[in-house]
Amino acid sequence: MPGVAEAVTADFATRLLGWFDRHGRHDLPWQHPRTPYRVWVSEIMLQQTQVATVIPYFERFLARFPSLEDLAAADVDEVLSLWTGLGYYARARNLHRAAMAMAEEGVPETVEGWNALPGVGPSTAAAIVAQAFDRRAVILDGNVKRVLARHAAVDTPQESAATAHRLWALADQRTPRGRAADYTQAIMDLGATVCRRGTPRCDICPVREDCRARIEGRAAELPVRQRRKQRPVRERVLLWLEDSDGRLFLEKRPPSGIWGGLACLPVNDDAGSVDDRLAELGLQRDGAWQALGRLRHVFSHFELSAEVLATSVAPVSVADRPGEWLVVDQLVSDPPVGLPAPIQRVIREQHRARLDRP
Ligand code: SF4
């Protein structure tokens, strides 16, 4: 005789799959064909980004790198440039490293194998195995955590290890033996479109009948999150250095850390030492400094508040030029290098301001 947990599993999955057949998303570009390579790229892009945003990036990425071998052979700068605007650039660097590893050692078919690759955590590994190989694997991404925390009324903070342990167990109980790929897509779709962050649509939910949060009227207050500490603000200066040919100087960021490996306006600690920074770069100022505005950007652990200071610099011979020198028009329309989205925004705003000038 099946236990209570198994009965919940079968019933939950059956109702969810029935709903998925009628209302789920069946026309996402990575579902046709659903190869391990395409599923993997989509899962990495979807880690911090919504489906509608990911689709055009995915299509551009696959047009340029149609196979794992193409990606493995690519220059990481080109991979980063196709990632410009998606954010969380460590994902792109890890994707490239993992492609090189798989080109050498083969494509894994198990959760453990995928989990060992850079940038692939346990839930992403399970989502890839379930969707690419149609094998049972238990996922627990942000959407699924929210659905389960509500369905089982888990009211301890999501950040705690005990809550994570409980949610993994609940996810395991509900994951069926068959239709692995469909179930994985179904529970992700339910979280994204019905059991949404903000106001859940309990009226149309296929698992509403035994959802404890709905029954107890607590859907809006679940899942519980620990209160965030206020983010510290980091004051910095961004240098807009342009030569007489209208080329802007961009410096490559160190490979790891914030905006790792991307091309960026040089960052300086304060406005008082900008001439020293220029000298360090081997550049000579050819005009006064001018304030262009301020960039504010929120990272997960701090807020950046950076004043943008501009000056023209004396031409230097091509051989002596450090970094990249690129014309602003090109950076606006089709950047040949990976740029952090906030820096691209600064460049676009300046470009627009110039066009508006009489
Ligand atoms: Fe989420 Fe409401 Fe469905 Fe419960 S009934 S799983 S709260 S949408």
PDB file of C-alpha atoms and ligand atoms in Angstrom, residues 12 146-152 190-191 193-196 199-215 218-220 222, ligand 1:
ATOM      1  CA  PHE A  12       0.423  16.442  -7.002  1.00  0.00           C
ATOM      2  CA  ARG A 146       8.197  29.234  -3.609  1.00  0.00           C
ATOM      3  CA  VAL A 147       5.590  26.701  -4.821  1.00  0.00           C
ATOM      4  CA  LEU A 148       6.619  24.113  -2.226  1.00  0.00           C
ATOM      5  CA  ALA A 149       6.948  26.584   0.640  1.00  0.00           C
ATOM      6  CA  ARG A 150       3.354  27.639  -0.063  1.00  0.00           C
ATOM      7  CA  HIS A 151       1.877  24.242  -0.835  1.00  0.00           C
ATOM      8  CA  ALA A 152       3.269  22.748   2.390  1.00  0.00           C
ATOM      9  CA  LEU A 190       3.648  26.924 -12.287  1.00  0.00           C
ATOM     10  CA  GLY A 191       6.037  29.030 -10.191  1.00  0.00           C
ATOM     11  CA  THR A 193       3.075  32.026 -14.174  1.00  0.00           C
ATOM     12  CA  VAL A 194       0.628  30.971 -11.416  1.00  0.00           C
ATOM     13  CA  CYS A 195       2.306  30.712  -8.020  1.00  0.00           C
ATOM     14  CA  ARG A 196       4.096  33.972  -8.767  1.00  0.00           C
ATOM     15  CA  THR A 199       0.225  37.769  -5.815  1.00  0.00           C
ATOM     16  CA  PRO A 200      -0.275  34.072  -6.586  1.00  0.00           C
ATOM     17  CA  ARG A 201      -3.179  33.098  -8.881  1.00  0.00           C
ATOM     18  CA  CYS A 202      -4.694  30.501  -6.549  1.00  0.00           C
ATOM     19  CA  ASP A 203      -8.005  30.606  -8.445  1.00  0.00           C
ATOM     20  CA  ILE A 204      -6.487  28.846 -11.461  1.00  0.00           C
ATOM     21  CA  CYS A 205      -3.885  26.714  -9.664  1.00  0.00           C
ATOM     22  CA  PRO A 206      -4.012  22.948 -10.306  1.00  0.00           C
ATOM     23  CA  VAL A 207      -2.790  22.098  -6.772  1.00  0.00           C
ATOM     24  CA  ARG A 208      -5.014  24.567  -4.940  1.00  0.00           C
ATOM     25  CA  GLU A 209      -7.200  21.904  -3.367  1.00  0.00           C
ATOM     26  CA  ASP A 210      -4.643  20.797  -0.774  1.00  0.00           C
ATOM     27  CA  CYS A 211      -2.417  23.878  -0.746  1.00  0.00           C
ATOM     28  CA  ARG A 212      -1.953  24.736   2.920  1.00  0.00           C
ATOM     29  CA  ALA A 213      -0.993  28.358   2.284  1.00  0.00           C
ATOM     30  CA  ARG A 214      -4.221  28.912   0.330  1.00  0.00           C
ATOM     31  CA  ILE A 215      -6.369  27.068   2.867  1.00  0.00           C
ATOM     32  CA  ARG A 218      -1.147  32.738   4.108  1.00  0.00           C
ATOM     33  CA  ALA A 219      -0.071  32.607   0.449  1.00  0.00           C
ATOM     34  CA  ALA A 220       0.998  36.276   0.389  1.00  0.00           C
ATOM     35  CA  LEU A 222       5.070  32.801   2.220  1.00  0.00           C
TER      36      LEU A 222
HETATM   37 FE1  SF4 B   1       0.607  28.802  -5.006  1.00  0.00          FE
HETATM   38 FE2  SF4 B   1      -1.961  29.467  -4.611  1.00  0.00          FE
HETATM   39 FE3  SF4 B   1      -1.311  27.279  -5.990  1.00  0.00          FE
HETATM   40 FE4  SF4 B   1      -0.942  27.360  -3.374  1.00  0.00          FE
HETATM   41  S1  SF4 B   1      -2.895  27.466  -4.455  1.00  0.00           S
HETATM   42  S2  SF4 B   1       0.507  26.558  -4.882  1.00  0.00           S
HETATM   43  S3  SF4 B   1      -0.318  29.492  -3.103  1.00  0.00           S
HETATM   44  S4  SF4 B   1      -0.888  29.411  -6.573  1.00  0.00           S
END
